[in-house]
mmCIF file of C-alpha atoms (C1' of nucleotides) in Angstrom:
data_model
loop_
_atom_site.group_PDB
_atom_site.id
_atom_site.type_symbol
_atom_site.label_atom_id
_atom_site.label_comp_id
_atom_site.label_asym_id
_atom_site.label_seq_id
_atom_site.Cartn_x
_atom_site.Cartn_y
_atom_site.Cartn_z
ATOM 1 C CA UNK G 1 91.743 -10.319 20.185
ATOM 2 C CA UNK G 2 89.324 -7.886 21.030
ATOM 3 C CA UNK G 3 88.989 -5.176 18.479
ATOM 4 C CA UNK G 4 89.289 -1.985 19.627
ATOM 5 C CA UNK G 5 88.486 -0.791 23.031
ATOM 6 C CA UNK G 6 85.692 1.633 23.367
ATOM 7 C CA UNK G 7 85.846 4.844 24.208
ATOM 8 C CA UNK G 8 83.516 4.636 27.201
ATOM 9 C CA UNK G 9 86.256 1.620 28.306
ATOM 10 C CA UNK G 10 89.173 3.628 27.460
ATOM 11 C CA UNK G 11 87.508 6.675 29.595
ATOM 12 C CA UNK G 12 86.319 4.661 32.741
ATOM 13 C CA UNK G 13 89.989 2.694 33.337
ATOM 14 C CA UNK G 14 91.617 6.034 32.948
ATOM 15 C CA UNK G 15 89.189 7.963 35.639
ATOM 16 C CA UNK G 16 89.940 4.433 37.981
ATOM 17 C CA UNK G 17 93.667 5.248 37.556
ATOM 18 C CA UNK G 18 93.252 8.419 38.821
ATOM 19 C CA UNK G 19 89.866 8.231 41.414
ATOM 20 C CA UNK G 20 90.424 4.754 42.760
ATOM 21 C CA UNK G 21 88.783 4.278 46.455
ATOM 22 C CA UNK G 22 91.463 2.464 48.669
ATOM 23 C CA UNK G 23 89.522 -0.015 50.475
ATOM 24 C CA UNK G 24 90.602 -2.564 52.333
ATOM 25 C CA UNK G 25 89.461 -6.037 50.355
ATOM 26 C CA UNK G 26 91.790 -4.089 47.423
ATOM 27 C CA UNK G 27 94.992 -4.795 49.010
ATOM 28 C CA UNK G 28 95.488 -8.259 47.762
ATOM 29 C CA UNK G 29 94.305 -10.846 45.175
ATOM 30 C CA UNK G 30 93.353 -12.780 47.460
ATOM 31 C CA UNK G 31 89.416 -15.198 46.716
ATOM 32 C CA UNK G 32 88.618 -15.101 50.531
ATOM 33 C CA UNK G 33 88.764 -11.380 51.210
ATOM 34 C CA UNK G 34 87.420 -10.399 47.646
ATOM 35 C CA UNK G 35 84.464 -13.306 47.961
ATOM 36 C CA UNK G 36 83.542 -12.053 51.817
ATOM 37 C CA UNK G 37 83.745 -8.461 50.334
ATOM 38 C CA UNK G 38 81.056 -9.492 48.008
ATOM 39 C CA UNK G 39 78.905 -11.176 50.043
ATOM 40 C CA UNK G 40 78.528 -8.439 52.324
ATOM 41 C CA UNK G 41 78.458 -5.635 49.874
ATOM 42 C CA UNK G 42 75.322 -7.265 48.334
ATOM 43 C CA UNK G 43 72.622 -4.762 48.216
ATOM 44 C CA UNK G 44 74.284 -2.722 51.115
ATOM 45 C CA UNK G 45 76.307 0.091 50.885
ATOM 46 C CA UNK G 46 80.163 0.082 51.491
ATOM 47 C CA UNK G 47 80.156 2.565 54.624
ATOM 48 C CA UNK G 48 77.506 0.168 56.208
ATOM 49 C CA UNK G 49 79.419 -2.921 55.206
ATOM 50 C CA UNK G 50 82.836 -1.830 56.010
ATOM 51 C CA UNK G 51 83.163 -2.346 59.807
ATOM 52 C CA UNK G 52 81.593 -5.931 59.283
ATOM 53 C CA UNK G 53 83.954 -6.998 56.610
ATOM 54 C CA UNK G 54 86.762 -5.435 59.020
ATOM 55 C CA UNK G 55 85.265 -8.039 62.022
ATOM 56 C CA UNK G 56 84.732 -10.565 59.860
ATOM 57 C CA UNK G 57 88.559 -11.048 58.579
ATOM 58 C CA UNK G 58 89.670 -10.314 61.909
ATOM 59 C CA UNK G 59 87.644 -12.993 63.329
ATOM 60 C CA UNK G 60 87.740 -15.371 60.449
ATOM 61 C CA UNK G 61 91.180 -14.886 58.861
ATOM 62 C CA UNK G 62 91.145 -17.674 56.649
ATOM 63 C CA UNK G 63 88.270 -19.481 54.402
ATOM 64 C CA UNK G 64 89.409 -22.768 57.082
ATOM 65 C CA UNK G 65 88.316 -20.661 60.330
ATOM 66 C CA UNK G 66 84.884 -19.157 58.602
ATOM 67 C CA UNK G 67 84.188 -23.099 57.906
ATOM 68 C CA UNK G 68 85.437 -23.986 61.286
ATOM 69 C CA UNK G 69 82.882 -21.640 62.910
ATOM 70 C CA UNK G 70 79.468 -22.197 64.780
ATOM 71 C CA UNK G 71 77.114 -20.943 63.153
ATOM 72 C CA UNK G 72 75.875 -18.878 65.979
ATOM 73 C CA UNK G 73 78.870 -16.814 65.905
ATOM 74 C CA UNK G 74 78.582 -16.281 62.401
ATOM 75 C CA UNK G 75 75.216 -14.869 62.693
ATOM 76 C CA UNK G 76 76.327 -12.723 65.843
ATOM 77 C CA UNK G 77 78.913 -11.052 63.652
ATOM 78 C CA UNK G 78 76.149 -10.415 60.721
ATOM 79 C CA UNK G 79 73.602 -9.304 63.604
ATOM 80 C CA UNK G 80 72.013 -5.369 62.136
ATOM 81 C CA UNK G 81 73.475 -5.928 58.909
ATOM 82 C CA UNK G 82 70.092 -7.531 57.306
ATOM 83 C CA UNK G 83 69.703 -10.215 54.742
ATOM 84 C CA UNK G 84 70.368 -12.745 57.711
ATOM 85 C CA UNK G 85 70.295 -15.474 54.560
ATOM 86 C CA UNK G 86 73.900 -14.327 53.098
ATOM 87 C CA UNK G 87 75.114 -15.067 56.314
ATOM 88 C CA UNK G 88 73.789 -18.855 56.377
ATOM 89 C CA UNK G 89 75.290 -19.327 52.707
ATOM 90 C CA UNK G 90 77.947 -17.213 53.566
ATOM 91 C CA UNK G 91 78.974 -20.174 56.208
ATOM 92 C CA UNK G 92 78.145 -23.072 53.849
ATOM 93 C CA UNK G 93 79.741 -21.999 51.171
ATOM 94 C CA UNK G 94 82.850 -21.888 53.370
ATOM 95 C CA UNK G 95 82.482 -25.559 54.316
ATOM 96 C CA UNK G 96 81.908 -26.242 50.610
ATOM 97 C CA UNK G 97 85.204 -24.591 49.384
ATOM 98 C CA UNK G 98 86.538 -26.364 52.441
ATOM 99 C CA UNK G 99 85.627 -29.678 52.035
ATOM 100 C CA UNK G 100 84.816 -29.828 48.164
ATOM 101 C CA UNK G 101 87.976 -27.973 47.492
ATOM 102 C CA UNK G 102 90.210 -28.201 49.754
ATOM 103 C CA UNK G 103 90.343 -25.098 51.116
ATOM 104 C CA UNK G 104 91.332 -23.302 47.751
ATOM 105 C CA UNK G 105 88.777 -21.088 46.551
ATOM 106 C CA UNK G 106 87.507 -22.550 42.795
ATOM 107 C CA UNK G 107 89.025 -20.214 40.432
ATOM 108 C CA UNK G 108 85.956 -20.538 37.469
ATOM 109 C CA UNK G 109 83.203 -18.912 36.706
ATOM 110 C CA UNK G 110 81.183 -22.025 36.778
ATOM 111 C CA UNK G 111 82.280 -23.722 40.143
ATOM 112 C CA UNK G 112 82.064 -20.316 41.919
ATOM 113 C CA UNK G 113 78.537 -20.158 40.629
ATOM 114 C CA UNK G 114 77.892 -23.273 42.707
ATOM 115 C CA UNK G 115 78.545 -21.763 45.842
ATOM 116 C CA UNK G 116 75.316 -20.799 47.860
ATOM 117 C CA UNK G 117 74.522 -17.104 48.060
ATOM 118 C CA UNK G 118 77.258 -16.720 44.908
ATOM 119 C CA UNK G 119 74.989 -15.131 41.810
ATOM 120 C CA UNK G 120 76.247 -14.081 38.940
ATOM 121 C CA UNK G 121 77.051 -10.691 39.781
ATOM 122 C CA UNK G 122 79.292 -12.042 42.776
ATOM 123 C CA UNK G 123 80.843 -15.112 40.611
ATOM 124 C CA UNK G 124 81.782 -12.393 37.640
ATOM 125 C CA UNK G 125 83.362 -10.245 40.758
ATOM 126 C CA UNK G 126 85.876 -13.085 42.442
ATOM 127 C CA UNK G 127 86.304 -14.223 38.546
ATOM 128 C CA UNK G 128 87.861 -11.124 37.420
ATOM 129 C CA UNK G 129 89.083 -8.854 40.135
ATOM 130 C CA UNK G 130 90.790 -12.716 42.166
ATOM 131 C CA UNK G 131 91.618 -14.664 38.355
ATOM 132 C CA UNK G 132 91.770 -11.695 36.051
ATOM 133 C CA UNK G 133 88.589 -13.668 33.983
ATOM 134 C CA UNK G 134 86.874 -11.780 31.779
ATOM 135 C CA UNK G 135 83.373 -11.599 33.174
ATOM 136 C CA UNK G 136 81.795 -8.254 33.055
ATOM 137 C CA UNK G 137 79.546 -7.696 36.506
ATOM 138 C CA UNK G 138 76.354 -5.637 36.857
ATOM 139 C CA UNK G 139 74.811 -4.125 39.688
ATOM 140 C CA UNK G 140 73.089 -1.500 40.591
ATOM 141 C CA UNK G 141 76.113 1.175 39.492
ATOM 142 C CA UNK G 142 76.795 -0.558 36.162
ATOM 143 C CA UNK G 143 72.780 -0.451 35.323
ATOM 144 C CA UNK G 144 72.677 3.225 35.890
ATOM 145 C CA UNK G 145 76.015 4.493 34.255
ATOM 146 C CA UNK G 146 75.278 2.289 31.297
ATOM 147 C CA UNK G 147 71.345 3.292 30.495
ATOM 148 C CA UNK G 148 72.621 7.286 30.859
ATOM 149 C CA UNK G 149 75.563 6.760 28.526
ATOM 150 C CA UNK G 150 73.681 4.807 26.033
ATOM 151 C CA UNK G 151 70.406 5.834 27.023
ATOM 152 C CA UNK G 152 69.065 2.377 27.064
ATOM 153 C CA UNK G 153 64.849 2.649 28.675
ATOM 154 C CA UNK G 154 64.836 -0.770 28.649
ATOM 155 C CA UNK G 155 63.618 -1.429 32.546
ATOM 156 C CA UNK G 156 66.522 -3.264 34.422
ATOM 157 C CA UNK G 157 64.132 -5.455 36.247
ATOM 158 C CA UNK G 158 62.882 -7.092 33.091
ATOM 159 C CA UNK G 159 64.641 -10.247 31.754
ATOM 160 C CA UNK G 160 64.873 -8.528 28.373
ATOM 161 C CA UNK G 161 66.745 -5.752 29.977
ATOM 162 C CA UNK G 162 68.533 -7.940 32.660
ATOM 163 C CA UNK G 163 69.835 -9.672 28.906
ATOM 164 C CA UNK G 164 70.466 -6.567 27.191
ATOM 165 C CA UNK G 165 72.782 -4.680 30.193
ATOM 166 C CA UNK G 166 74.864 -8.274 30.499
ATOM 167 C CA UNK G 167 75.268 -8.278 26.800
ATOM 168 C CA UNK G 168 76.769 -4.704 26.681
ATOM 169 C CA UNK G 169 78.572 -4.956 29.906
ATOM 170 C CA UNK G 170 80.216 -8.287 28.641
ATOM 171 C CA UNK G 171 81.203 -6.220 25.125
ATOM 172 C CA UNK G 172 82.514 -2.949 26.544
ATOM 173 C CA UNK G 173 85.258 -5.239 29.587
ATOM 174 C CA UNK G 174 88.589 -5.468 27.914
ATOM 175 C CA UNK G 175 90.733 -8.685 27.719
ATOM 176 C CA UNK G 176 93.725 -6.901 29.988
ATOM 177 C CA UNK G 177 92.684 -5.933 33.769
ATOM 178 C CA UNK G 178 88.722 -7.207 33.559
ATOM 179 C CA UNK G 179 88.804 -6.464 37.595
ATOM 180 C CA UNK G 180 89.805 -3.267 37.104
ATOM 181 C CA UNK G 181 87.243 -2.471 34.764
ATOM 182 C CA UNK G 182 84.508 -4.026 36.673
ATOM 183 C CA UNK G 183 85.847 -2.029 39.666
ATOM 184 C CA UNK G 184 86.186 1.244 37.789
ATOM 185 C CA UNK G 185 82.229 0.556 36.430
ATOM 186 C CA UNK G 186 81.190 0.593 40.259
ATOM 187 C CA UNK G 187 83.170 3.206 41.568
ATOM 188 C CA UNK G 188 82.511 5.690 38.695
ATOM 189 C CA UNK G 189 78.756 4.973 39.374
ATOM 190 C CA UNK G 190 78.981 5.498 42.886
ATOM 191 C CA UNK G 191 81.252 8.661 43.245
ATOM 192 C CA UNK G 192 80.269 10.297 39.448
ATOM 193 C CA UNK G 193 77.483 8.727 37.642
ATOM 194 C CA UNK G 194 74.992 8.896 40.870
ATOM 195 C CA UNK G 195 71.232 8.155 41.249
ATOM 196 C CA UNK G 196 70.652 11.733 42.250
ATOM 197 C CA UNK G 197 72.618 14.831 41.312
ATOM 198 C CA UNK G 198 75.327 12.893 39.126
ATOM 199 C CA UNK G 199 77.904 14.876 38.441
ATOM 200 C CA UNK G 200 77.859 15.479 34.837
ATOM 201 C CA UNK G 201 79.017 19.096 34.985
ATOM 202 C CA UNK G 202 82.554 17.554 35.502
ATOM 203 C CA UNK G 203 82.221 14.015 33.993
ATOM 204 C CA UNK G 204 84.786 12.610 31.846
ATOM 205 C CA UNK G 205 82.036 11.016 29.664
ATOM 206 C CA UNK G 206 79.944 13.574 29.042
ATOM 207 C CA UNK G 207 80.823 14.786 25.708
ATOM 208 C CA UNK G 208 79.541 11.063 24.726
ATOM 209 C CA UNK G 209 76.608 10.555 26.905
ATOM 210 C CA UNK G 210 72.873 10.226 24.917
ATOM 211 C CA UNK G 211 71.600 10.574 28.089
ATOM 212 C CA UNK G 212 72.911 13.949 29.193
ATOM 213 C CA UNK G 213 72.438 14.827 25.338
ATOM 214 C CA UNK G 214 69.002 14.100 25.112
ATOM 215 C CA UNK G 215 68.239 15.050 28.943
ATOM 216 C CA UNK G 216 67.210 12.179 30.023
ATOM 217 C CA UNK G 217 69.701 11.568 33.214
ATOM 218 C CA UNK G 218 66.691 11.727 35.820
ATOM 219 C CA UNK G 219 64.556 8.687 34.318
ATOM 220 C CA UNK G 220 67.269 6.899 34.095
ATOM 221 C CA UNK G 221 67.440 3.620 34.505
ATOM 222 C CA UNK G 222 64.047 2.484 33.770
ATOM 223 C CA UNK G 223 62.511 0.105 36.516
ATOM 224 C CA UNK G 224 59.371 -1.219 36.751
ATOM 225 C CA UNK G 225 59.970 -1.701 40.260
ATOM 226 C CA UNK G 226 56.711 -1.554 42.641
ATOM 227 C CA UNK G 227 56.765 -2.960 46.274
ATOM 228 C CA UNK G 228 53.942 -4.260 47.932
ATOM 229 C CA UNK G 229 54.126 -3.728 51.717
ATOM 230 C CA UNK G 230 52.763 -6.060 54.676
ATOM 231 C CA UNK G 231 51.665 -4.704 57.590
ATOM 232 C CA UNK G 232 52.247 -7.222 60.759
ATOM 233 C CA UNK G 233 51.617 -6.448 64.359
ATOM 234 C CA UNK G 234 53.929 -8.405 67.195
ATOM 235 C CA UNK G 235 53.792 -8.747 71.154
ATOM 236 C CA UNK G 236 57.779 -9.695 72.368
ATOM 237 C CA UNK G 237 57.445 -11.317 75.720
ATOM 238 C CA UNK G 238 60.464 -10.671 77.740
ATOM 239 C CA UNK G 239 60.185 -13.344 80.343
ATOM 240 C CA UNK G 240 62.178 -12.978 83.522
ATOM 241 C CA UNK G 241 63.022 -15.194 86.476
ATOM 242 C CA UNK G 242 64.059 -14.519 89.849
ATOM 243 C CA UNK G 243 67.654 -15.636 88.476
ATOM 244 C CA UNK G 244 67.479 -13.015 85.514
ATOM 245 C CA UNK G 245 66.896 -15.737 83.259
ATOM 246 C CA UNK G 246 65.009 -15.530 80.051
ATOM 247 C CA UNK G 247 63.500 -17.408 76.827
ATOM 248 C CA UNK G 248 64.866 -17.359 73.541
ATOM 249 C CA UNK G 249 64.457 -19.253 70.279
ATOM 250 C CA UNK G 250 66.057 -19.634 66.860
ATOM 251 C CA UNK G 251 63.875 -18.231 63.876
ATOM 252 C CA UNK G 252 63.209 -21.140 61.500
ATOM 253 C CA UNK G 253 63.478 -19.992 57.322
ATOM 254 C CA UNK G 254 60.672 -19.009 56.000
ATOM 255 C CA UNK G 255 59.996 -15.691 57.273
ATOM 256 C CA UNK G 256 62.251 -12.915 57.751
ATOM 257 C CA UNK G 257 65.240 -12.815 60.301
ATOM 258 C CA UNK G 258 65.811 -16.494 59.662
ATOM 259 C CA UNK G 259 68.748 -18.029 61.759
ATOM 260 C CA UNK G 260 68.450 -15.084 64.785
ATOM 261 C CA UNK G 261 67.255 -15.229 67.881
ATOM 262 C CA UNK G 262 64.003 -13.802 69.442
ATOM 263 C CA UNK G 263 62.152 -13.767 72.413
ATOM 264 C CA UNK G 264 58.861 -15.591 72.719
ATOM 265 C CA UNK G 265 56.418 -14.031 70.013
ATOM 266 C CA UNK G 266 52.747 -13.606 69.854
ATOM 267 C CA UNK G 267 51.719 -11.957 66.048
ATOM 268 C CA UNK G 268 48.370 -10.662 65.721
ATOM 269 C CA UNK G 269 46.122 -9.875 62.484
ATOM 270 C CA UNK G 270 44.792 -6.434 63.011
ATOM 271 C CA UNK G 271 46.213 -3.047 64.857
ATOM 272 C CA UNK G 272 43.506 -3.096 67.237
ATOM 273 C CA UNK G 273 43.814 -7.106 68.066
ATOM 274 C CA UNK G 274 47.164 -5.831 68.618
ATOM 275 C CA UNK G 275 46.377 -3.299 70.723
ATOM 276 C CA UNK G 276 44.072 -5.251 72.442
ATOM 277 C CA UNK G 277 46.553 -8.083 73.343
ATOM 278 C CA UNK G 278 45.826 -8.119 76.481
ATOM 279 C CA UNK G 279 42.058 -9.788 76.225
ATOM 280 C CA UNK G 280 43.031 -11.973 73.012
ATOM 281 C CA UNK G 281 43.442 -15.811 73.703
ATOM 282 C CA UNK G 282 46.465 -16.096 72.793
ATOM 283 C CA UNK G 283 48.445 -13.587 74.988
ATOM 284 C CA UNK G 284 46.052 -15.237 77.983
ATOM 285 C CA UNK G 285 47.694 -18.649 77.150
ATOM 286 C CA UNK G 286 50.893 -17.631 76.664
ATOM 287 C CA UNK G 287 51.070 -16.516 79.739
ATOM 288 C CA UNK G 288 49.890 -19.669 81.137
ATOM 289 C CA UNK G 289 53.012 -21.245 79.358
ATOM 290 C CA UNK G 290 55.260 -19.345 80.916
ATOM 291 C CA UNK G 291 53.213 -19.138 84.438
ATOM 292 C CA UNK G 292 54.107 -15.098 83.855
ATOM 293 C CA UNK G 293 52.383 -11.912 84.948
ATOM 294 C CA UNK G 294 52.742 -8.605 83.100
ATOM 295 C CA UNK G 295 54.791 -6.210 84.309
ATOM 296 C CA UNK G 296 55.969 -3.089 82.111
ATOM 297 C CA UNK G 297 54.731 -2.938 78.713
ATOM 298 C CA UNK G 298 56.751 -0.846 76.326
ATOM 299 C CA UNK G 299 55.413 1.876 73.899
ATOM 300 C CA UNK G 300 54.586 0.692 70.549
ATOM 301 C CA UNK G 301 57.735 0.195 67.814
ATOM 302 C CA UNK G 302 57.765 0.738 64.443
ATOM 303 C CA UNK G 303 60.329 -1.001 62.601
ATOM 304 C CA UNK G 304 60.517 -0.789 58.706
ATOM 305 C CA UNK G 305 61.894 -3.280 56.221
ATOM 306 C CA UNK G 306 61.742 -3.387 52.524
ATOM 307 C CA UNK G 307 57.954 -5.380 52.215
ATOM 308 C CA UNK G 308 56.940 -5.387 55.725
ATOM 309 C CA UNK G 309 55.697 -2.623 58.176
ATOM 310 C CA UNK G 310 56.280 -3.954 61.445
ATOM 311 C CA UNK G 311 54.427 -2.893 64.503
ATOM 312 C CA UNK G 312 56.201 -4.258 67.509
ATOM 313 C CA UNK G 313 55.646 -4.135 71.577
ATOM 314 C CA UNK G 314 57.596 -5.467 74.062
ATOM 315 C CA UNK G 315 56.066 -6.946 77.082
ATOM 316 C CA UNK G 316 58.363 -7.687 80.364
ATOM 317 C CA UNK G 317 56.916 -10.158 82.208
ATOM 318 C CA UNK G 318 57.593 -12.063 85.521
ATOM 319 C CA UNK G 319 57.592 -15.919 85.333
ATOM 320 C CA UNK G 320 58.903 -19.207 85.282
ATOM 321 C CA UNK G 321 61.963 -19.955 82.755
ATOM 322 C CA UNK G 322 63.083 -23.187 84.650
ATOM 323 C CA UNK G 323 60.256 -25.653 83.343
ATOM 324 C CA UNK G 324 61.760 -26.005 79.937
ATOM 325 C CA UNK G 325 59.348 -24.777 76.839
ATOM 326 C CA UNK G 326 59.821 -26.639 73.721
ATOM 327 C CA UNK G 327 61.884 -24.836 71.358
ATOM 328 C CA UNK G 328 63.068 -22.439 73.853
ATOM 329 C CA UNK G 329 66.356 -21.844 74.957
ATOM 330 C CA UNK G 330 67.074 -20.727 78.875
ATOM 331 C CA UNK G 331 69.875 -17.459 78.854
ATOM 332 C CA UNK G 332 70.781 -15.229 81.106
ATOM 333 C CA UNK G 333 70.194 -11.919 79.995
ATOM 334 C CA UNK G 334 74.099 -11.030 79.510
ATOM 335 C CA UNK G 335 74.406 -14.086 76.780
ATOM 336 C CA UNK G 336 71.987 -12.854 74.553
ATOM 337 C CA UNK G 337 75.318 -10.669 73.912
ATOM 338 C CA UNK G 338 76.376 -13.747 72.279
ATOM 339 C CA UNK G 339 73.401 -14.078 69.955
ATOM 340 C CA UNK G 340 72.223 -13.101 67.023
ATOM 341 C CA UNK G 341 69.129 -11.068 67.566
ATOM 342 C CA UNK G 342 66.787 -8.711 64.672
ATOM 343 C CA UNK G 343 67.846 -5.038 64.708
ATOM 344 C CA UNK G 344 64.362 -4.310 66.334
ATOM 345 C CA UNK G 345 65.134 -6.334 69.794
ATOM 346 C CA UNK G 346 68.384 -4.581 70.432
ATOM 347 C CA UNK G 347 67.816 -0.873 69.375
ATOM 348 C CA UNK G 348 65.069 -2.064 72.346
ATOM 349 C CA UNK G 349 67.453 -2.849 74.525
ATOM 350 C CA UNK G 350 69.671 -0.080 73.756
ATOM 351 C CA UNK G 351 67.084 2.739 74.396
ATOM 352 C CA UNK G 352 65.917 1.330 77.768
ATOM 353 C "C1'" DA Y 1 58.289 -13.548 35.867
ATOM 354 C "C1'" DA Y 2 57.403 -12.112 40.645
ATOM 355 C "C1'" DT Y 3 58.316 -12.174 45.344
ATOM 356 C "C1'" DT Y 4 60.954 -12.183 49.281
ATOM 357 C "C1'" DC Y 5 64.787 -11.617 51.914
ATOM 358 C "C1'" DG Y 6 67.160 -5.785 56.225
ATOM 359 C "C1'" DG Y 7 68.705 -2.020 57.479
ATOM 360 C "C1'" DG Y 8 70.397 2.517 56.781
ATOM 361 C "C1'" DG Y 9 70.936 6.846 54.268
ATOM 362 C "C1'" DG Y 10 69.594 10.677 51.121
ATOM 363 C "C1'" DG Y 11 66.441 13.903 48.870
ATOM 364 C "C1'" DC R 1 57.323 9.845 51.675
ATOM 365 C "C1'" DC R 2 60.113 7.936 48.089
ATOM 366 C "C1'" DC R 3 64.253 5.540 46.127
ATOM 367 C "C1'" DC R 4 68.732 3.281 46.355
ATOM 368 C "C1'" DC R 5 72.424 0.202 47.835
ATOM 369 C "C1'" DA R 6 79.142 -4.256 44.827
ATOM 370 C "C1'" DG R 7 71.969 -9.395 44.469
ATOM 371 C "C1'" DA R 8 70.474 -14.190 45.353
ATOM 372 C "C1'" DA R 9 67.166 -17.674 46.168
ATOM 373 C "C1'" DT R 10 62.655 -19.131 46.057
ATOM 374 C "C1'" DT R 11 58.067 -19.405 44.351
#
DNA sequence: AATTCGGGGGG
DNA sequence: CCCCCAGAATT
């Protein structure tokens, strides 16, 4: 059916044969582990990903107990690994398969499609590696090893280059063993074809590659690219009764860290409003809420995310937990254990 | 078509 | 300091 299979095809399945990573999602067939894989390998590399796919099956053996989960605990499990939204889909999308599917993962293209946080890079993934489909995926590996071997300047982050990749991808992916293909794409791209010092010296594919030909490696891909970056400025009040009690609340969706918990936040527009918190209104009434007094005040954190510089103290104060604020939740400093909480609040926690 | 969503690692 | 990472959803 398909004509012949292209060199570049031939090449990459035989270097897989050989150079295959043994990870732990590749021991079976099975949707579940290959899906969860996926979720969590989304824009995160596979030594960062690795111990939370490990905690994740062992916790949530089966699509049925994912679904059967609070959603708290699924976000506890996720806590440091960012993108705190894959973890809310990852959960409803369990349900769905659940409930719209009895438990058995769909095994299309289309219907996987329909699950939230499943793209098409993650429905081409379960399609071919779990039902042997023949969808060709592209990421980040497949966009680099593909614009060096065909030295394509097309930017990636264009549509018309977004088009052109899927196109090729979708021509080069044999009928037999799509998953290993799509596999073999990544791994190659990771371990030979790398965004710095690739190692063309010893790649199979060089003798073909109109990248290393016309030197050209380093400038490729193409991206347009370009981040804009926020600066924001935060007080955390760490409120604390004479029972060791504190105030936490769940962070709603439209901002970052969406699902996790945090203590009681004041955000202010400028550095030196910031440092100045302790005149501005708003600390002065917050206080009043919580019928709190200042009593250590950390030094100032900088915490980095892809379009936001954040600037964050933490303030412990002394107050009153036991009036109930709305919104807030009432915890004793050893269940925040139990909570999800951003990256920034526990590295606190851990250095002091 | 652009922006926004984390956190860590490498050069 | 920059870029990259088994991308997706929203605007």
């Amino acid at each position: 059916m398909d004509s012949v299979l292209h060199p570049f095809s031939r090449i990459i399945l035989s270097w897989y044969s050989a150079h295959k990573r043994e990870l732990p999602w590749r021991n079976n067939k099975n949707p579940y582990s290959i899906w969860l894989s996926e979720i969590i390998l989304q824009q995160t590399r596979i030594e960062q990903g690795l111990s939370y796919y490990l905690k994740f099956i062992e916790a949530f053996p089966t699509v049925n107990h994912l679904a059967a989960a609070k959603e708290d605990h699924v976000m506890q499990l996720w806590q440091g690994l960012g993108y705190y939204s894959r973890a809310r889909n990852l959960h409803a999308a369990a349900k769905m398969v659940v409930e719209e599917y009895k438990g058995r993962f769909p095994d299309s293209y289309d219907d996987l499609r329909k699950l939230p946080g499943v793209g098409p890079y993650t429905a081409s993934a379960i399609s071919s590696i779990a039902f042997n489909l023949r969808h060709a995926v592209v990421d980040g590996n497949v966009y680099r090893l593909l614009s060096r071997y065909f030295d394509i300047d097309t930017p990636i982050d264009s549509s018309a280059g977004i088009r052109e990749f899927f196109d090729l991808a979708n021509e080069l992916i044999p009928n037999f063993s799509p998953g290993d293909f799509n596999q073999a794409m990544m791994d190659f791209g990771s371990l030979v074809c790398k965004p710095s010092n690739p190692i063309c010296i010893d790649c199979p594919l060089n003798a073909g590659c109109l990248a290393l030909k016309n030197e050209t490696i380093a400038s490729r891909p193409i991206k347009r690219g370009k981040t804009k970056v926020k600066k924001r400025y935060l007080l955390y009040l760490i409120v604390k009764d004479d029972e060791d009690h504190t105030l936490v609340r769940k962070r709603g969706d439209k901002d970052i860290w969406a699902g996790l918990y945090e203590f009681p936040i004041i955000e202010f527009q400028s550095a030196e409003e910031w440092l100045g918190f302790e005149s501005t209104d708003k600390y002065k009434e917050s206080l009043k809420v919580f019928q709190a007094e200042l009593n250590h005040l950390s030094n100032p954190v900088k915490h980095i995310l892809s379009h936001q510089h954040l600037h964050v103290l933490f303030a412990r104060v002394t107050g009153n937990t036991k009036s109930s604020v709305r919104d807030y939740e009432r915890k004793s400093f050893s269940d925040l254990a139990q909570l999800g909480m951003p990256r920034v609040i526990t590295r606190y926690f851990e250095q002091s």
